Coordinates of N, CA and C in Angstrom, one line a residue:
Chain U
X1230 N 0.8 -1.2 0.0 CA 0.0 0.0 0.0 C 0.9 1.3 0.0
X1231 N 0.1 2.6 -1.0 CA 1.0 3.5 -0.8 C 0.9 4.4 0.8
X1232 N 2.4 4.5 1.3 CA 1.9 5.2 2.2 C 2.6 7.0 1.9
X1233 N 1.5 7.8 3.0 CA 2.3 9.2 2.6 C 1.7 9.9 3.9
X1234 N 3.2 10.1 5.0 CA 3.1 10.1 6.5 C 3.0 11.9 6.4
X1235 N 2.4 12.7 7.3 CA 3.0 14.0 7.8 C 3.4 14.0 8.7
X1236 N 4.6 15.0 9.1 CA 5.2 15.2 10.3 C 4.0 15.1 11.7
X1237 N 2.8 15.8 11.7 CA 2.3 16.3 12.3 C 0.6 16.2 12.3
X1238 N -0.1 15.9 13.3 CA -1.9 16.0 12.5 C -2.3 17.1 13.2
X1239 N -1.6 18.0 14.6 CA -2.2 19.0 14.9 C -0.8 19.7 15.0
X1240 N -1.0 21.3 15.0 CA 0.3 21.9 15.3 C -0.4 22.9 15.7
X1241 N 0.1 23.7 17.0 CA -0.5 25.3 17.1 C 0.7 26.4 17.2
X1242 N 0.7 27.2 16.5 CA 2.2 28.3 16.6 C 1.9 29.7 16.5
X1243 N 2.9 30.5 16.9 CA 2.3 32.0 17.2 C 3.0 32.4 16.3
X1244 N 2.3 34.1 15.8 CA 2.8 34.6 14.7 C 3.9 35.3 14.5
X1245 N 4.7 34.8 13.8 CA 6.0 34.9 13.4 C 6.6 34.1 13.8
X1246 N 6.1 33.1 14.2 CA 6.8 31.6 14.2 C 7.6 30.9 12.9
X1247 N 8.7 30.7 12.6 CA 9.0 29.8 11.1 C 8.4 28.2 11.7
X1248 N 7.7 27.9 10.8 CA 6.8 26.6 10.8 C 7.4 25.6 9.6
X1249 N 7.6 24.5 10.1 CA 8.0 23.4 9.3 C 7.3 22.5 9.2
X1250 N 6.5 21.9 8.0 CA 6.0 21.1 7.6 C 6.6 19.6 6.9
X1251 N 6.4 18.4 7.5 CA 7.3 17.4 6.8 C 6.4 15.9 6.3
X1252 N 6.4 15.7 5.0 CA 6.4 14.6 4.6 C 7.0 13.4 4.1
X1253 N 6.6 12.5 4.1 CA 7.2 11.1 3.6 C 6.8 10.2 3.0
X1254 N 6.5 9.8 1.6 CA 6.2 8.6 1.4 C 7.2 7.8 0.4
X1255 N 6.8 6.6 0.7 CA 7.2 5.9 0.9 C 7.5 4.6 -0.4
X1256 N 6.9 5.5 -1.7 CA 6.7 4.5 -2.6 C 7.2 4.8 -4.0
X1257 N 8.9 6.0 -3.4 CA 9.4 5.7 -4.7 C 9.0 6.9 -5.3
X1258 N 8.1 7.7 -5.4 CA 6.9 8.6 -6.3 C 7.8 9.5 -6.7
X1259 N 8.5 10.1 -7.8 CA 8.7 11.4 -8.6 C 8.5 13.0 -7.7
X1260 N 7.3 12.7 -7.9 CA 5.8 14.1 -7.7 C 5.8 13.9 -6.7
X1261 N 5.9 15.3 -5.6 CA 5.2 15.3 -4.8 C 4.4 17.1 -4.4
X1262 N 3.5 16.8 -4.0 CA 2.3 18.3 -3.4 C 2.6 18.7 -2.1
X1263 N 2.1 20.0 -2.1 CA 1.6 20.6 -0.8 C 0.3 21.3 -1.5
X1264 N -0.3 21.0 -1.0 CA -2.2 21.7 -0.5 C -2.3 22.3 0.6
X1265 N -3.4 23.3 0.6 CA -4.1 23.7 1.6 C -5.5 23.8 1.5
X1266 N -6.4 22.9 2.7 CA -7.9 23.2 2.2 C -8.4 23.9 3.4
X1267 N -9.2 24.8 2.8 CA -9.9 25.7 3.4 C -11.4 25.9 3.5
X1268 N -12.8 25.5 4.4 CA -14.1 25.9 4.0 C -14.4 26.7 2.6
X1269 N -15.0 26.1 1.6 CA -15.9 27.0 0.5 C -14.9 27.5 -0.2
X1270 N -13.3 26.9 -0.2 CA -12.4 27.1 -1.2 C -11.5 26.1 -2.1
X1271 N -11.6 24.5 -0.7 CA -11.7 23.7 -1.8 C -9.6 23.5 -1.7
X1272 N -9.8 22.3 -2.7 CA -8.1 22.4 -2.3 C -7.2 22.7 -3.5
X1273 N -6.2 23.8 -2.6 CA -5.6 24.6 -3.2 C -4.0 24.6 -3.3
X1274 N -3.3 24.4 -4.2 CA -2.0 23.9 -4.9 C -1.1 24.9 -4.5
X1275 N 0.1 24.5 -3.6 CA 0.9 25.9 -2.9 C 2.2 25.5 -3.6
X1276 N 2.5 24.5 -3.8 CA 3.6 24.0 -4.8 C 4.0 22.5 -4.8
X1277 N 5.0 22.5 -5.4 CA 4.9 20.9 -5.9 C 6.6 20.9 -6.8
X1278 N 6.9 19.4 -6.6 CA 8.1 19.3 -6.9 C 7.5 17.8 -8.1
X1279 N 8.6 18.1 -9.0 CA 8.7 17.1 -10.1 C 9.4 16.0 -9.5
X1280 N 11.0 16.2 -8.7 CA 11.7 15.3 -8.7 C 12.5 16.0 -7.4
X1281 N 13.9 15.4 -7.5 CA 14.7 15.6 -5.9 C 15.2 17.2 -6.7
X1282 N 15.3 18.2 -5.2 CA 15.7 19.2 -5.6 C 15.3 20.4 -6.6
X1283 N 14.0 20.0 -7.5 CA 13.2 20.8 -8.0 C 11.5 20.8 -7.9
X1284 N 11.4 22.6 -8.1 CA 10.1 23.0 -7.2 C 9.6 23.8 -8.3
X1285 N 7.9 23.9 -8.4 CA 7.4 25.0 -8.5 C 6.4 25.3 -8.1
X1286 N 6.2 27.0 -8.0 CA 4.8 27.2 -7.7 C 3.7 27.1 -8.0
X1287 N 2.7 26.6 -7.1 CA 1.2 26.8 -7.6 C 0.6 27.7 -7.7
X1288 N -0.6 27.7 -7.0 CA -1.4 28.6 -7.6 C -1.1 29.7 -6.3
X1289 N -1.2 29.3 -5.0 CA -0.9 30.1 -3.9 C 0.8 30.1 -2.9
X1290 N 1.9 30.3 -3.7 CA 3.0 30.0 -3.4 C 3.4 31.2 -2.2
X1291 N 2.4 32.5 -2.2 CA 3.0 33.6 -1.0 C 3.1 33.2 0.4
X1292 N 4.1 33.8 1.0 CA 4.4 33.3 2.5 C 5.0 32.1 2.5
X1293 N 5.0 31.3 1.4 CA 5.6 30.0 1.9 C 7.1 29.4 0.9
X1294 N 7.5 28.2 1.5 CA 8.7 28.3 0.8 C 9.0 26.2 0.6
X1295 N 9.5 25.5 0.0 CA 9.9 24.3 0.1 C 10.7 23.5 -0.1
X1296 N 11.3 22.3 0.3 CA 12.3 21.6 -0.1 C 12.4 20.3 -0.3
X1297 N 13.1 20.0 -1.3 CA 12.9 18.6 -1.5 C 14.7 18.3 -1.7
X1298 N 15.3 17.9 -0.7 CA 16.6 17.0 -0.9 C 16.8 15.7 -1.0
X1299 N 15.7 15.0 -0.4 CA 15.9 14.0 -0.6 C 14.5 13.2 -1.7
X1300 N 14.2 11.9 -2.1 CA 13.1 11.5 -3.2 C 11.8 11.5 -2.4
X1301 N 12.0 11.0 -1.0 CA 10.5 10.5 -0.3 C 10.3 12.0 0.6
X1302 N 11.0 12.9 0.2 CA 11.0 13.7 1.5 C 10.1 15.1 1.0
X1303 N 9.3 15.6 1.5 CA 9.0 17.3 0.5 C 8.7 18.0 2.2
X1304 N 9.3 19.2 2.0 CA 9.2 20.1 3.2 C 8.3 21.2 3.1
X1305 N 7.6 21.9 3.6 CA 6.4 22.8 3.3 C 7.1 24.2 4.5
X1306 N 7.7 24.8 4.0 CA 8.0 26.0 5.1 C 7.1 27.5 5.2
X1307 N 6.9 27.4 6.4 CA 6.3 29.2 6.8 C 7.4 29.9 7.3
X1308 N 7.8 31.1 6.8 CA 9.0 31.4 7.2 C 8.6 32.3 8.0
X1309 N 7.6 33.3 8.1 CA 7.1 33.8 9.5 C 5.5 33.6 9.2
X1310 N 4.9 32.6 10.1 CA 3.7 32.3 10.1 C 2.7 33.4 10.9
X1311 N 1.1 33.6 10.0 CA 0.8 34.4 10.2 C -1.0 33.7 10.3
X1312 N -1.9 34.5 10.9 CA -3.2 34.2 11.2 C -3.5 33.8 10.0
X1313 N -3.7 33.9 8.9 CA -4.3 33.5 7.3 C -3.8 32.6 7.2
X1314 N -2.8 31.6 7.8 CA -2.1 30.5 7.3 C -3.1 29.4 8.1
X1315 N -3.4 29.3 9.2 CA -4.1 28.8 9.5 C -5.4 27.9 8.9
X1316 N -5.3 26.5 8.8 CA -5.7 25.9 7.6 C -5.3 24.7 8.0
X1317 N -5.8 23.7 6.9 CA -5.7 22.0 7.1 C -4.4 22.0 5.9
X1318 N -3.7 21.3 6.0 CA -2.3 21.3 5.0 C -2.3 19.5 4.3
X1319 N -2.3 19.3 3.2 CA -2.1 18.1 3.1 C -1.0 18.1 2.0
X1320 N -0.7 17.0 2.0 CA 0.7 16.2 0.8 C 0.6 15.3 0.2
X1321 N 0.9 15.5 -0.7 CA 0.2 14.4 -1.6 C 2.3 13.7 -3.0
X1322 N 1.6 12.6 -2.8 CA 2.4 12.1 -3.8 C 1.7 11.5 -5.1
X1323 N 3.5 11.5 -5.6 CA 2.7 10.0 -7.3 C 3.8 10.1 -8.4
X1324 N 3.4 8.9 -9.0 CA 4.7 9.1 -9.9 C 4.7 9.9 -11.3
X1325 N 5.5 10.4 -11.7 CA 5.6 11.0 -12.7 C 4.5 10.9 -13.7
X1326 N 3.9 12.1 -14.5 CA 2.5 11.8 -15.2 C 3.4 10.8 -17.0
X1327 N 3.9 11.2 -17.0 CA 4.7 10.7 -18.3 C 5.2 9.0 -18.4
X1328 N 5.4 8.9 -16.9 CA 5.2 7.1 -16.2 C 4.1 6.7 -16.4
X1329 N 2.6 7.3 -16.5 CA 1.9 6.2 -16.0 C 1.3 6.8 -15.1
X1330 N 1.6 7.5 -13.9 CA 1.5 7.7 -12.6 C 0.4 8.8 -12.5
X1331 N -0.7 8.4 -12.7 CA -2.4 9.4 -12.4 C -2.0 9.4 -11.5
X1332 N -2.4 8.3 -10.6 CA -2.9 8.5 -9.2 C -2.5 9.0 -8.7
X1333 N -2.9 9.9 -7.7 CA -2.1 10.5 -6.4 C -2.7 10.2 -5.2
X1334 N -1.9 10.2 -3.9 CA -2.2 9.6 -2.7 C -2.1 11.1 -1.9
X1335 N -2.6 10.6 -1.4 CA -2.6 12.0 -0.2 C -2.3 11.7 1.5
X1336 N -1.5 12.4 2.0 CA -1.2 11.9 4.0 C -2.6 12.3 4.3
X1337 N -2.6 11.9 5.7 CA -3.7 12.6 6.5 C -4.1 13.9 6.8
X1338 N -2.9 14.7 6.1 CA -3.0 15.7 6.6 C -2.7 16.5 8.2
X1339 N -2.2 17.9 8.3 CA -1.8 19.0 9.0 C -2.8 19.6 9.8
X1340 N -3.5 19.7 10.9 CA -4.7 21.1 11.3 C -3.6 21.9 11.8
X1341 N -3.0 22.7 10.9 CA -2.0 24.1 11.8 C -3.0 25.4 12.2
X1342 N -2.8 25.6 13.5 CA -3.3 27.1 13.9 C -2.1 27.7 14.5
X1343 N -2.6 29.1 13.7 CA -1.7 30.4 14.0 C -2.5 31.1 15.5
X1344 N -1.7 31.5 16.0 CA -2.2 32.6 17.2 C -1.9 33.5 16.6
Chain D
X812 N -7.2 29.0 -10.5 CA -6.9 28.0 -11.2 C -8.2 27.3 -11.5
X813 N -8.2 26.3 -12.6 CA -9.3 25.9 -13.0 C -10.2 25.4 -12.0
X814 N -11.3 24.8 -11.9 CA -11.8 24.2 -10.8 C -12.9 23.4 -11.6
X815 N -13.4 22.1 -11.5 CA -14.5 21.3 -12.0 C -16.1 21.2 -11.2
X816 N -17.1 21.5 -11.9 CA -18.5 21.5 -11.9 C -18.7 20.3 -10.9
X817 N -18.9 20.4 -9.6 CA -19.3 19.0 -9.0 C -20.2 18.9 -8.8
X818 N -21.5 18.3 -8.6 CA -22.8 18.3 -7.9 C -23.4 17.0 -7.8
X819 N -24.6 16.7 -6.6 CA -25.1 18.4 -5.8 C -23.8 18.5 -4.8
X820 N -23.8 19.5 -3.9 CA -22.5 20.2 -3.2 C -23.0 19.2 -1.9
X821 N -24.4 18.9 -1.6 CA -24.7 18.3 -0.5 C -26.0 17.6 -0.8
X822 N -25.9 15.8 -0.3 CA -27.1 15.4 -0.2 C -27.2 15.1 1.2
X823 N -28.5 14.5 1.3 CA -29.3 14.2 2.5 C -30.4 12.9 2.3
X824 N -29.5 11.7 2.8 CA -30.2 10.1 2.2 C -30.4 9.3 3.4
X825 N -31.5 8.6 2.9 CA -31.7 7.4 4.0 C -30.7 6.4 3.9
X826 N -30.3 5.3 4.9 CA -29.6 4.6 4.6 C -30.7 3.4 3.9
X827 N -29.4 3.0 2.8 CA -29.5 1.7 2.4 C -30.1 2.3 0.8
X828 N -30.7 4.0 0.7 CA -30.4 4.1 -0.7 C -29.6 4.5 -1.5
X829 N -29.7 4.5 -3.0 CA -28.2 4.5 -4.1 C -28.0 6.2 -4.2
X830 N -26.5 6.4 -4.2 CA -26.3 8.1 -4.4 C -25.8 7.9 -5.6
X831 N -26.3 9.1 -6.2 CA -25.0 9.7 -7.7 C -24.7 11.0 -7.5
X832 N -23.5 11.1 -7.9 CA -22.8 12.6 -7.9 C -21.9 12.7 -9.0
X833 N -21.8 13.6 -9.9 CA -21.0 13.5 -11.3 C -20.5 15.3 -11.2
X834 N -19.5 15.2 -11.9 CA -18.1 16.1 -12.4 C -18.1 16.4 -14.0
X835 N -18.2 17.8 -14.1 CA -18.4 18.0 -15.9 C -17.2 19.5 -15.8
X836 N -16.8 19.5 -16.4 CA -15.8 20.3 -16.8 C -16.5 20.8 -18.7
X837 N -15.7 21.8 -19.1 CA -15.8 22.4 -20.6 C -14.3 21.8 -21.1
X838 N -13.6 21.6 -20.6 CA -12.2 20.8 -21.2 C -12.1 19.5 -21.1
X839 N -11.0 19.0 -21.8 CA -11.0 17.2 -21.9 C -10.0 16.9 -20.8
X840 N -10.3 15.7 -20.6 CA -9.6 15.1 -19.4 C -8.9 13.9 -20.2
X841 N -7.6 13.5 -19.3 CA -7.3 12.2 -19.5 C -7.3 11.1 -18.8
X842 N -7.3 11.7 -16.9 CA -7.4 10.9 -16.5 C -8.6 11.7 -15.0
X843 N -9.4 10.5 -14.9 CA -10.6 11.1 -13.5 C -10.3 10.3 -12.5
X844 N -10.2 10.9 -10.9 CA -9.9 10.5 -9.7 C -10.9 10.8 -8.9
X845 N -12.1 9.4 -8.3 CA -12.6 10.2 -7.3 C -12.0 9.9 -6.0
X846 N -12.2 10.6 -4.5 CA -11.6 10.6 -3.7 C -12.7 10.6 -2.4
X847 N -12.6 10.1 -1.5 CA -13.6 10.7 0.0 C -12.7 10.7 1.0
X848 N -13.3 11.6 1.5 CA -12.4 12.7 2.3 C -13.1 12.0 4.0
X849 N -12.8 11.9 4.8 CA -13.9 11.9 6.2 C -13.0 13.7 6.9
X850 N -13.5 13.4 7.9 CA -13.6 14.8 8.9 C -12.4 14.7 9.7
X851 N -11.1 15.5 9.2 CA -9.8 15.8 10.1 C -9.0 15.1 9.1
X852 N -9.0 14.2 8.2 CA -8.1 13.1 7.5 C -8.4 13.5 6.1
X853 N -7.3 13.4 5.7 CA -6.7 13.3 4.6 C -7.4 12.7 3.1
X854 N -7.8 13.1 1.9 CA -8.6 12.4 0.7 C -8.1 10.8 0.8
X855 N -8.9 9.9 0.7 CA -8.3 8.6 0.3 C -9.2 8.3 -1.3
X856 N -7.9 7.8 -2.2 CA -8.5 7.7 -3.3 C -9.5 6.3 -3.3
X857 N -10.5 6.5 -4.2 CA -11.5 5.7 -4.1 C -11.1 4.8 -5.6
X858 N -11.3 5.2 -6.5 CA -11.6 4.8 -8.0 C -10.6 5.7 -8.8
X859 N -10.1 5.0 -10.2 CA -9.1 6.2 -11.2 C -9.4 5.4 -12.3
X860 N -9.6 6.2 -12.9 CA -10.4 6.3 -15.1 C -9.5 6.7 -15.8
X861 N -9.2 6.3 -16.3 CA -8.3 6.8 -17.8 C -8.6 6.6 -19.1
X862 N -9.9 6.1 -19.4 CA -9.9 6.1 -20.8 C -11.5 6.1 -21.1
X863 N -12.4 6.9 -22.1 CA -13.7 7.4 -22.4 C -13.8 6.3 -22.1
X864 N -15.3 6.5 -21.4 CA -16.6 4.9 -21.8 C -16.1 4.2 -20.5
X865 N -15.4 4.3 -19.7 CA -14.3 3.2 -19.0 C -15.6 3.0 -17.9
X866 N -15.9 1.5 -17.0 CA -16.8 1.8 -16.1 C -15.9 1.1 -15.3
X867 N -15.5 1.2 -14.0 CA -15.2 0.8 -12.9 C -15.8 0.6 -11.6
X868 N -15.8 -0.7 -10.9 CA -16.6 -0.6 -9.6 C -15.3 -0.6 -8.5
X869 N -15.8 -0.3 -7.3 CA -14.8 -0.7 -5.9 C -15.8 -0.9 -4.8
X870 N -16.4 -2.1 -5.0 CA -17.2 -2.7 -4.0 C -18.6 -2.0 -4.6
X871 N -18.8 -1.5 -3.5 CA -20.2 -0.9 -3.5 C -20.3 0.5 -4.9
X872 N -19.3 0.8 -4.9 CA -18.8 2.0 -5.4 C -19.1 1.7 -7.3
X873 N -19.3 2.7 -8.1 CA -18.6 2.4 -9.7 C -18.9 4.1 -10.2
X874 N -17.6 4.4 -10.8 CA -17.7 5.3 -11.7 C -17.4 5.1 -13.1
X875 N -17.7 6.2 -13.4 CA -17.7 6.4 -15.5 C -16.7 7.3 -15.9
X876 N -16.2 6.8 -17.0 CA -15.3 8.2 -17.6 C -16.6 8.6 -18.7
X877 N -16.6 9.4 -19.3 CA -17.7 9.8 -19.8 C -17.0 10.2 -21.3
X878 N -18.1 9.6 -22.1 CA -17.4 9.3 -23.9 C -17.4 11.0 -23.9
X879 N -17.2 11.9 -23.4 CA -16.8 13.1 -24.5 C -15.7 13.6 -23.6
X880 N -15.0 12.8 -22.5 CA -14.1 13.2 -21.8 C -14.0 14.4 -21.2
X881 N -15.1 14.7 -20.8 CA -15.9 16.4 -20.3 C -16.1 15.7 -18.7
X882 N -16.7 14.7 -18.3 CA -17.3 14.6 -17.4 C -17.2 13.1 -17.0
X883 N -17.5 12.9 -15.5 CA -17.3 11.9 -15.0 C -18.6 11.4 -13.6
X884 N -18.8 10.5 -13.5 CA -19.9 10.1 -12.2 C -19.1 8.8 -11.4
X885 N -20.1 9.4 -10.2 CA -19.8 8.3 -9.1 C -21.1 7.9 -8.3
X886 N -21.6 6.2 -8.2 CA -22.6 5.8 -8.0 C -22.2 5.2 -6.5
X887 N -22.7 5.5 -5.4 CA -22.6 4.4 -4.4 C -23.6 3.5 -4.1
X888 N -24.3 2.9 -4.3 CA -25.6 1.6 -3.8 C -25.4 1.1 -2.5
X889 N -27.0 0.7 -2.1 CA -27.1 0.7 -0.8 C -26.6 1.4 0.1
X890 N -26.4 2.5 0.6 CA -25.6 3.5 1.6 C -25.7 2.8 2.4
X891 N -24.9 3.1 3.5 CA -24.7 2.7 4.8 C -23.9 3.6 5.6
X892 N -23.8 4.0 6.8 CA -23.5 5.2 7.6 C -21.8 5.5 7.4
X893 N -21.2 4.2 7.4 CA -20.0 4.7 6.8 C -19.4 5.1 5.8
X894 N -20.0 5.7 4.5 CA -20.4 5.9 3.6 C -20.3 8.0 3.8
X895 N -20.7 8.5 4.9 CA -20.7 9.5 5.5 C -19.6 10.1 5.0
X896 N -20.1 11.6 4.2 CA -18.0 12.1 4.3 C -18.2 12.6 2.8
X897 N -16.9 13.2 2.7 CA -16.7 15.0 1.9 C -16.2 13.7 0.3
X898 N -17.1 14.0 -0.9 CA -16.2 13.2 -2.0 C -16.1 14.2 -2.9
X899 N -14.9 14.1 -3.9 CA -13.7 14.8 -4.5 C -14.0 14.5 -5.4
X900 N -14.3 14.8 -6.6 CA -13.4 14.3 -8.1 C -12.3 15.1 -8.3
X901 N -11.5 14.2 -9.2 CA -10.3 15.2 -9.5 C -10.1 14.7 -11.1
X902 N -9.3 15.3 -11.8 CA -8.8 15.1 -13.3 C -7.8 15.6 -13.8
X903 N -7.4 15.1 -14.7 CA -6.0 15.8 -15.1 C -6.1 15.7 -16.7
X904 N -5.7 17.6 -17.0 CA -6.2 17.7 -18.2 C -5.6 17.0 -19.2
X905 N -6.1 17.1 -20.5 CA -5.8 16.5 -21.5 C -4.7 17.3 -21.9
X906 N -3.2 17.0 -22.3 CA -2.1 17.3 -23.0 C -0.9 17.8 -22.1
X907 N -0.5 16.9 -21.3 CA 0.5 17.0 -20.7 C 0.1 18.0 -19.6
X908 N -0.7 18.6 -19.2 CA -0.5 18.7 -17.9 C -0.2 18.1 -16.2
X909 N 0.3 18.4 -15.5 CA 1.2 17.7 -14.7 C 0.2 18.0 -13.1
X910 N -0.8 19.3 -12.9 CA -1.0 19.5 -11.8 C -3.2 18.7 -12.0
X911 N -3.5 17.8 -11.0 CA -5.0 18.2 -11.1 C -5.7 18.7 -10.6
X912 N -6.7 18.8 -11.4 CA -8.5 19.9 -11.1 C -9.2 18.9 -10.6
X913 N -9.6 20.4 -9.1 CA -10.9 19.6 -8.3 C -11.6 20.2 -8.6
X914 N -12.4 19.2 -8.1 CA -14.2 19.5 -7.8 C -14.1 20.3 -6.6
X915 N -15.5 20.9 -6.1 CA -15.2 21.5 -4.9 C -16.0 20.6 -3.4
X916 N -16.6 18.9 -4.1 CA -16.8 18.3 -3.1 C -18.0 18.1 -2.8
X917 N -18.6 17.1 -2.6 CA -20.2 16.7 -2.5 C -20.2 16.1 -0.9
X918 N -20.9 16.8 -0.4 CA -21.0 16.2 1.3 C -22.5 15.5 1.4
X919 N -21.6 14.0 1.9 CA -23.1 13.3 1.8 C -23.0 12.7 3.2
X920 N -24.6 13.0 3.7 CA -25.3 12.8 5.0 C -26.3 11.8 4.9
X921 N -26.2 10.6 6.2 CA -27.2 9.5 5.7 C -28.2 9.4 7.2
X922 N -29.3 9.6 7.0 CA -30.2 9.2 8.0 C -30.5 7.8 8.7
X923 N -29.6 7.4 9.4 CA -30.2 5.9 9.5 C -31.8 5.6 9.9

C-alpha cells in the first residue's frame, strides 16, 4: 500500500513563528504536493516538486517556501507564520505523469493554527 | 486555477439508498480520480479512469469516464452510515498537464 506520512496531524504556533511542515512517502513517487484546504475554497495547490531538488509554484505560493533534498522527502516551510495560514495542510504524492502515474495519494494531513 | 462542476454540493439520504454525484468540466480530461475525504483526514482515493466509456466498480462504489471526456460520475448503492463524508473528483487535463483539477466536493449525510 501506498503510504504518505506528515510530520504532524495538529500543530498550534504563534505569529511569526517559522513553521515546518514534513512529509514522507514511501513508494518511490517522482511528484510530490503541498495543498491547503480551506471551508468554500476547496483544495488549493501551494507548490509541488517534479523530482529531488526541483520546485514549482502553484497557484498560492506567498508566504511559503519548500524543499525537497531527498526522493521521499518534501518540506512545506512558513517562514514567519501568520493568522491567514491557519488551515488544514495536506501532501500528496505520485509518480511522474509521463510514467503512467495518475494516481495521487494524499497523508492525512496537518490542522496548523496560527495565534 | 481551473476548478470542476461538481454536484449536488450536499445530499441528505436514507440509509441503504443508491447516491450519484457526477463532475463536468468544458475541457478534456485524460485521466478522472474520485476521492472521500472523512472529517480531520486526509482524501483517500476511491476509484481512477483513464480512458472514455471506461466503467469501474470498488465494491459498492462504480464510476464512469464519460465518452466526451468532459465529465465523469460516481454511483454508491445501498448506503450505509460509513459511507458519511466529503467526496472529491479530481482530473488531469488533456495534454500533458502535470498539476489536477478539483471539484469543490459533495457532502453526503445518511439518516439511519
Amino acid at each position: 500500500d501506498v503510504k504518505v506520512t506528515q510530520s504532524s496531524r495538529y500543530l498550534v504556533k504563534r505569529t511569526g513563528e517559522k513553521v515546518f511542515l514534513e512529509c514522507v512517502q514511501d513508494m518511490d513517487h517522482e511528484n510530490m504536493f503541498w495543498y491547503r484546504q480551506d471551508p468554500g475554497l476547496g483544495l488549493r495547490l501551494i507548490y509541488f516538486s517534479y523530482d529531488v531538488k526541483m520546485k514549482e509554484k502553484g497557484d498560492i505560493p506567498e508566504g511559503y517556501s519548500v524543499s525537497r533534498e531527498k526522493k521521499e522527502r518534501f518540506s512545506l516551510i512558513l517562514e514567519s507564520a501568520s493568522t491567514n495560514q491557519t488551515s488544514m495542510y495536506l501532501c500528496a504524492s505520485r509518480f511522474t505523469v509521463l510514467a503512467g502515474g495518475n494516481e495521487q495519494f494524499f497523508g492525512p494531513g496537518t490542522r496548523l493554527t496560527v495565534l | 486555477g481551473q476548478q470542476l462542476n461538481q454536484s449536488p454540493q450536499s445530499m441528505f439520504i436514507q440509509e441503504g439508498e443508491d447516491v450519484s454525484m457526477n463532475c463536468t468540466s468544458s475541457s478534456i480530461f485524460n485521466t478522472w480520480l474520485w476521492y472521500k475525504q472523512d472529517p480531520g483526514e486526509g482524501p483517500v482515493l476511491l476509484i481512477a479512469l483513464y480512458k472514455a466509456g471506461e466503467l469501474t466498480s470498488n465494491g459498492r462504489l462504480t464510476a464512469q469516464f464519460g465518452i466526451t471526456r468532459k465529465d465523469s460520475f460516481l454511483n454508491i448503492s445501498a448506503s450505509i452510515p460509513s459511507d458519511v463524508g466529503i467526496y472529491f473528483c479530481a482530473g488531469l487535463p488533456w495534454g500533458g498537464a502535470q498539476k489536477l483539477v478539483f471539484g469543490q466536493g459533495t457532502r453526503l449525510t445518511i439518516n439511519p
